[in-house]
Amino acid sequence: MKFVRAPILLAVAAALVGSAAAFSPSSVAGRPTSASASASLGMSSGSAVDRRSFASSASLAFVGAALAGNPAPASAVGYFAEYTPKFDDLKQIYVLGVTLDRLAAKCGDESQWDAARSGLIEFNKDKNFYTGYAKNYISKSVKKNAEGDPRVGYIKEASASISSIQELLEGRQELTGSAAGNEAVRRVKESQRLIGKFLAESGVEDEKVSAFVAAH
């Protein structure tokens, strides 16, 4: 299945500057690959607004950038053996990993659980976004079965872990209070570890990526 990028929302920087200023990447340039993919992925302009809400309410702050969408798959641009890994082609996964620190902080403070839950609800409206993004990145260098590549599996597992935190904080997984908060933080950290594995095996040589991998 192919994926398309969401429209870039330039207003996101203004909406989020008040909540976080720890990271300020530029937006990723992606290319639409099919007219029908937006319906499958749910990356309409409306869901792009949802992702702004996710970034704001969960304090996963994409300051200066919107979630621009998936990198163009290899089949659309003739990559494979000729492809040189680029930071811009996996930037959104890096951004997610870095800003998950803020979600962990909210999960560890029960007074901020409402804000964390609001963001997680938005995340779960398109919880497969990052898996699709990772698959399209890997498809630039893996000609067959990019979806089955272990690196895509890291992001799929990380996304599932993040997604599950909503029910945890809502008391639907048996744990409550500090026990639920501690488990939520553990899941966030595990998600960051998996994102670190993806980045470490991505082939991208970049100081920011190396620093994240070393920290997780």
PDB file of N, CA and C in Angstrom, residues 103-113 116-117 120 165-171 173-189:
ATOM      1  N   LEU A 103       6.154  13.293  26.640  1.00  0.00           N
ATOM      2  CA  LEU A 103       5.056  12.399  26.998  1.00  0.00           C
ATOM      3  C   LEU A 103       5.409  11.621  28.263  1.00  0.00           C
ATOM      4  N   ALA A 104       6.643  11.181  28.365  1.00  0.00           N
ATOM      5  CA  ALA A 104       7.079  10.458  29.563  1.00  0.00           C
ATOM      6  C   ALA A 104       6.915  11.323  30.811  1.00  0.00           C
ATOM      7  N   ALA A 105       7.252  12.603  30.690  1.00  0.00           N
ATOM      8  CA  ALA A 105       7.120  13.511  31.832  1.00  0.00           C
ATOM      9  C   ALA A 105       5.661  13.640  32.260  1.00  0.00           C
ATOM     10  N   LYS A 106       4.763  13.719  31.297  1.00  0.00           N
ATOM     11  CA  LYS A 106       3.336  13.830  31.625  1.00  0.00           C
ATOM     12  C   LYS A 106       2.801  12.534  32.226  1.00  0.00           C
ATOM     13  N   CYS A 107       3.240  11.407  31.697  1.00  0.00           N
ATOM     14  CA  CYS A 107       2.776  10.126  32.228  1.00  0.00           C
ATOM     15  C   CYS A 107       3.260   9.916  33.668  1.00  0.00           C
ATOM     16  N   GLY A 108       4.407  10.476  34.000  1.00  0.00           N
ATOM     17  CA  GLY A 108       4.944  10.329  35.338  1.00  0.00           C
ATOM     18  C   GLY A 108       4.341  11.270  36.352  1.00  0.00           C
ATOM     19  N   ASP A 109       3.455  12.156  35.901  1.00  0.00           N
ATOM     20  CA  ASP A 109       2.817  13.140  36.782  1.00  0.00           C
ATOM     21  C   ASP A 109       1.303  12.997  36.629  1.00  0.00           C
ATOM     22  N   GLU A 110       0.666  12.374  37.605  1.00  0.00           N
ATOM     23  CA  GLU A 110      -0.763  12.064  37.469  1.00  0.00           C
ATOM     24  C   GLU A 110      -1.616  13.302  37.229  1.00  0.00           C
ATOM     25  N   SER A 111      -1.162  14.447  37.685  1.00  0.00           N
ATOM     26  CA  SER A 111      -1.923  15.680  37.474  1.00  0.00           C
ATOM     27  C   SER A 111      -1.942  16.088  36.003  1.00  0.00           C
ATOM     28  N   GLN A 112      -1.067  15.493  35.185  1.00  0.00           N
ATOM     29  CA  GLN A 112      -1.003  15.833  33.759  1.00  0.00           C
ATOM     30  C   GLN A 112      -1.546  14.706  32.866  1.00  0.00           C
ATOM     31  N   TRP A 113      -2.171  13.721  33.468  1.00  0.00           N
ATOM     32  CA  TRP A 113      -2.665  12.601  32.671  1.00  0.00           C
ATOM     33  C   TRP A 113      -3.750  13.012  31.674  1.00  0.00           C
ATOM     34  N   ALA A 116      -1.989  14.169  28.673  1.00  0.00           N
ATOM     35  CA  ALA A 116      -1.374  13.038  27.981  1.00  0.00           C
ATOM     36  C   ALA A 116      -2.420  12.214  27.236  1.00  0.00           C
ATOM     37  N   ARG A 117      -3.556  11.954  27.882  1.00  0.00           N
ATOM     38  CA  ARG A 117      -4.614  11.162  27.239  1.00  0.00           C
ATOM     39  C   ARG A 117      -5.159  11.869  26.000  1.00  0.00           C
ATOM     40  N   LEU A 120      -2.789  11.259  23.247  1.00  0.00           N
ATOM     41  CA  LEU A 120      -2.784   9.864  22.825  1.00  0.00           C
ATOM     42  C   LEU A 120      -4.034   9.502  22.019  1.00  0.00           C
ATOM     43  N   ILE A 165      -0.812   3.162  25.713  1.00  0.00           N
ATOM     44  CA  ILE A 165      -0.747   3.971  26.934  1.00  0.00           C
ATOM     45  C   ILE A 165      -2.080   4.665  27.210  1.00  0.00           C
ATOM     46  N   GLN A 166      -2.842   4.946  26.159  1.00  0.00           N
ATOM     47  CA  GLN A 166      -4.143   5.588  26.373  1.00  0.00           C
ATOM     48  C   GLN A 166      -5.014   4.751  27.308  1.00  0.00           C
ATOM     49  N   GLU A 167      -5.202   3.483  26.988  1.00  0.00           N
ATOM     50  CA  GLU A 167      -6.027   2.624  27.832  1.00  0.00           C
ATOM     51  C   GLU A 167      -5.426   2.478  29.229  1.00  0.00           C
ATOM     52  N   LEU A 168      -4.123   2.430  29.304  1.00  0.00           N
ATOM     53  CA  LEU A 168      -3.454   2.305  30.599  1.00  0.00           C
ATOM     54  C   LEU A 168      -3.807   3.480  31.504  1.00  0.00           C
ATOM     55  N   LEU A 169      -3.707   4.694  30.969  1.00  0.00           N
ATOM     56  CA  LEU A 169      -3.998   5.881  31.772  1.00  0.00           C
ATOM     57  C   LEU A 169      -5.487   6.041  32.054  1.00  0.00           C
ATOM     58  N   GLU A 170      -6.314   5.366  31.288  1.00  0.00           N
ATOM     59  CA  GLU A 170      -7.758   5.410  31.517  1.00  0.00           C
ATOM     60  C   GLU A 170      -8.225   4.320  32.480  1.00  0.00           C
ATOM     61  N   GLY A 171      -7.279   3.575  33.045  1.00  0.00           N
ATOM     62  CA  GLY A 171      -7.619   2.554  34.024  1.00  0.00           C
ATOM     63  C   GLY A 171      -8.202   1.289  33.449  1.00  0.00           C
ATOM     64  N   GLN A 173      -6.431  -1.220  32.093  1.00  0.00           N
ATOM     65  CA  GLN A 173      -5.447  -2.298  32.049  1.00  0.00           C
ATOM     66  C   GLN A 173      -5.035  -2.717  33.469  1.00  0.00           C
ATOM     67  N   GLU A 174      -5.958  -2.632  34.375  1.00  0.00           N
ATOM     68  CA  GLU A 174      -5.829  -3.119  35.751  1.00  0.00           C
ATOM     69  C   GLU A 174      -4.964  -2.235  36.658  1.00  0.00           C
ATOM     70  N   LEU A 175      -3.938  -1.602  36.116  1.00  0.00           N
ATOM     71  CA  LEU A 175      -3.082  -0.756  36.944  1.00  0.00           C
ATOM     72  C   LEU A 175      -3.717   0.614  37.147  1.00  0.00           C
ATOM     73  N   THR A 176      -3.467   1.214  38.304  1.00  0.00           N
ATOM     74  CA  THR A 176      -3.964   2.559  38.602  1.00  0.00           C
ATOM     75  C   THR A 176      -2.877   3.340  39.337  1.00  0.00           C
ATOM     76  N   GLY A 177      -3.106   4.647  39.468  1.00  0.00           N
ATOM     77  CA  GLY A 177      -2.218   5.497  40.249  1.00  0.00           C
ATOM     78  C   GLY A 177      -0.771   5.438  39.797  1.00  0.00           C
ATOM     79  N   SER A 178       0.134   5.447  40.767  1.00  0.00           N
ATOM     80  CA  SER A 178       1.561   5.496  40.450  1.00  0.00           C
ATOM     81  C   SER A 178       2.020   4.268  39.682  1.00  0.00           C
ATOM     82  N   ALA A 179       1.375   3.121  39.924  1.00  0.00           N
ATOM     83  CA  ALA A 179       1.752   1.905  39.186  1.00  0.00           C
ATOM     84  C   ALA A 179       1.476   2.074  37.699  1.00  0.00           C
ATOM     85  N   ALA A 180       0.333   2.684  37.367  1.00  0.00           N
ATOM     86  CA  ALA A 180       0.006   2.939  35.965  1.00  0.00           C
ATOM     87  C   ALA A 180       0.966   3.961  35.371  1.00  0.00           C
ATOM     88  N   GLY A 181       1.270   4.999  36.141  1.00  0.00           N
ATOM     89  CA  GLY A 181       2.196   6.022  35.657  1.00  0.00           C
ATOM     90  C   GLY A 181       3.572   5.446  35.381  1.00  0.00           C
ATOM     91  N   ASN A 182       4.060   4.619  36.292  1.00  0.00           N
ATOM     92  CA  ASN A 182       5.380   4.008  36.095  1.00  0.00           C
ATOM     93  C   ASN A 182       5.408   3.102  34.874  1.00  0.00           C
ATOM     94  N   GLU A 183       4.325   2.354  34.675  1.00  0.00           N
ATOM     95  CA  GLU A 183       4.252   1.474  33.511  1.00  0.00           C
ATOM     96  C   GLU A 183       4.180   2.285  32.227  1.00  0.00           C
ATOM     97  N   ALA A 184       3.442   3.397  32.248  1.00  0.00           N
ATOM     98  CA  ALA A 184       3.358   4.261  31.067  1.00  0.00           C
ATOM     99  C   ALA A 184       4.727   4.814  30.704  1.00  0.00           C
ATOM    100  N   VAL A 185       5.458   5.272  31.708  1.00  0.00           N
ATOM    101  CA  VAL A 185       6.804   5.793  31.454  1.00  0.00           C
ATOM    102  C   VAL A 185       7.700   4.696  30.886  1.00  0.00           C
ATOM    103  N   ARG A 186       7.576   3.491  31.429  1.00  0.00           N
ATOM    104  CA  ARG A 186       8.381   2.371  30.924  1.00  0.00           C
ATOM    105  C   ARG A 186       8.091   2.125  29.442  1.00  0.00           C
ATOM    106  N   ARG A 187       6.818   2.187  29.062  1.00  0.00           N
ATOM    107  CA  ARG A 187       6.459   1.952  27.664  1.00  0.00           C
ATOM    108  C   ARG A 187       6.991   3.053  26.756  1.00  0.00           C
ATOM    109  N   VAL A 188       6.967   4.270  27.241  1.00  0.00           N
ATOM    110  CA  VAL A 188       7.531   5.366  26.442  1.00  0.00           C
ATOM    111  C   VAL A 188       9.024   5.136  26.231  1.00  0.00           C
ATOM    112  N   LYS A 189       9.737   4.780  27.300  1.00  0.00           N
ATOM    113  CA  LYS A 189      11.175   4.560  27.196  1.00  0.00           C
ATOM    114  C   LYS A 189      11.499   3.384  26.277  1.00  0.00           C
TER     115      LYS A 189
END
